[in-house]
GROMACS .gro file of C-alpha atoms in nm:
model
   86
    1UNK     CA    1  -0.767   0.685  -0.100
    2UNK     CA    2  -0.720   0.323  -0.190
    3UNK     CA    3  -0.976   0.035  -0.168
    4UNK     CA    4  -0.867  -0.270  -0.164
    5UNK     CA    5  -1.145  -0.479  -0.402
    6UNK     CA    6  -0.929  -0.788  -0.499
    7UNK     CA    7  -0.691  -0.998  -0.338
    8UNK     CA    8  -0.511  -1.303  -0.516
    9UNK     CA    9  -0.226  -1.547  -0.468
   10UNK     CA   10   0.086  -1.443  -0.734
   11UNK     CA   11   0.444  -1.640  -0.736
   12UNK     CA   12   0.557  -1.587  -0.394
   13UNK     CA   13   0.319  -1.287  -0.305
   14UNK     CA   14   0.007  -1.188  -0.283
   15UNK     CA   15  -0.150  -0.930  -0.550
   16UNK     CA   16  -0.362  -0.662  -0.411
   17UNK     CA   17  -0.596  -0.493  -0.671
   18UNK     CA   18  -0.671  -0.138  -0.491
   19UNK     CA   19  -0.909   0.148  -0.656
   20UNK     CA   20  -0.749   0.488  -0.635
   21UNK     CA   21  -1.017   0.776  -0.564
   22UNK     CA   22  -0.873   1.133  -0.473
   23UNK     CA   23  -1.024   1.326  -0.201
   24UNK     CA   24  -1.173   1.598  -0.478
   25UNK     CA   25  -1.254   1.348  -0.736
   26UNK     CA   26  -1.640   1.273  -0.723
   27UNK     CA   27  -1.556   0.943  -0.961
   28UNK     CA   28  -1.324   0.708  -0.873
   29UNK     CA   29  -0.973   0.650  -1.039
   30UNK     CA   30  -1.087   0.312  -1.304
   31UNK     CA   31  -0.655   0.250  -1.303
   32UNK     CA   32  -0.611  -0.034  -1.034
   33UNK     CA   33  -0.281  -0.069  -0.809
   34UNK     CA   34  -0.137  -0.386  -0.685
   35UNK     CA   35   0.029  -0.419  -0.420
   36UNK     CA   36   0.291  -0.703  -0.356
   37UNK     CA   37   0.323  -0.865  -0.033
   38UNK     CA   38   0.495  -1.164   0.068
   39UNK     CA   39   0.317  -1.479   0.168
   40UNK     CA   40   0.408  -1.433   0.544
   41UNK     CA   41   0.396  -1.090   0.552
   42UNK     CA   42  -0.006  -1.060   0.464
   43UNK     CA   43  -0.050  -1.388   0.686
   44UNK     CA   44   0.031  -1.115   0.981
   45UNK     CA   45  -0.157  -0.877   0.834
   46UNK     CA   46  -0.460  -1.074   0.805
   47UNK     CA   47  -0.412  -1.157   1.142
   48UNK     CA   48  -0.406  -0.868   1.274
   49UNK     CA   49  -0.715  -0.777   1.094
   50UNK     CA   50  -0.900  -1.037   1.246
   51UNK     CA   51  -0.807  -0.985   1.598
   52UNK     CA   52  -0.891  -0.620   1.575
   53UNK     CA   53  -1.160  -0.702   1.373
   54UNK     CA   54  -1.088  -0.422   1.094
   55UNK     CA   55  -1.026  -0.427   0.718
   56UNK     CA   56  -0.713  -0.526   0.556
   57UNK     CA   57  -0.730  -0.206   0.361
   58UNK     CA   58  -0.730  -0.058   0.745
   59UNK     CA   59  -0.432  -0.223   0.890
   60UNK     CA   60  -0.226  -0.126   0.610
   61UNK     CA   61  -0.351   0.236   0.593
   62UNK     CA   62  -0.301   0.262   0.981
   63UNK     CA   63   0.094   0.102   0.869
   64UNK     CA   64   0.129   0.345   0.631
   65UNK     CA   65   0.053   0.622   0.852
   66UNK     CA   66   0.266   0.492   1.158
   67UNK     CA   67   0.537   0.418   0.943
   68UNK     CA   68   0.541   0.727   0.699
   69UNK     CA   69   0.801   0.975   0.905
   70UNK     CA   70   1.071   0.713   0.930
   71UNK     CA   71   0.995   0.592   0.542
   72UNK     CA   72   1.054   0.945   0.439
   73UNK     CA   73   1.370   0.948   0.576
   74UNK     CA   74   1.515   0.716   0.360
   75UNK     CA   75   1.762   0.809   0.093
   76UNK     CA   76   1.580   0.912  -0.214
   77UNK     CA   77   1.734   0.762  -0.601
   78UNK     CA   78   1.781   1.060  -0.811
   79UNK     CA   79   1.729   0.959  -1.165
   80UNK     CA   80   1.770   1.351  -1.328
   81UNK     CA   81   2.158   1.328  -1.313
   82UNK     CA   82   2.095   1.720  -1.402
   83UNK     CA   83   1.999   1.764  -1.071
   84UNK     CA   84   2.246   1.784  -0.776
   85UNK     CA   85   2.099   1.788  -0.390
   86UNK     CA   86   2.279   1.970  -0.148
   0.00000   0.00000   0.00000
């Protein structure tokens, strides 16, 4: 699960520090994440936050789970050139 404790302007994004904790871990992960988003991007993001008056961390999580299917769909980059997919 990611928390999102930090958010802070970067060149031409936004930085999102997030604290990963697994669902079995009684400690959480001390490694932090950031996630890039462009500038316009999180502006509708925070919107959307506000007018359903949730958590960014929510709106993307609630993305993430919409959007995983179609994501996984996508053409995966092999970088084991050992390996051949059928």
């Amino acid at each position: 699960m990611l928390a999102f404790s930090r958010i802070q302007p970067t060149q031409g994004a936004w930085t999102v520090q997030a604290n990963s904790k697994k669902a079995d871990d009684r400690q959480p992960d001390k490694r932090k994440q950031s996630l890039y988003f462009p500038e316009e991007m999180l502006s509708e993001i925070k919107r959307e936050a506000l007018r359903q008056d949730r958590s960014l961390s929510w709106i993307v999580q609630q993305a993430w789970r919409i959007a995983r299917d179609e994501i996984k769909k996508f053409p995966s980059i092999n970088l084991d050139t050992d390996v051949v997919e059928d």
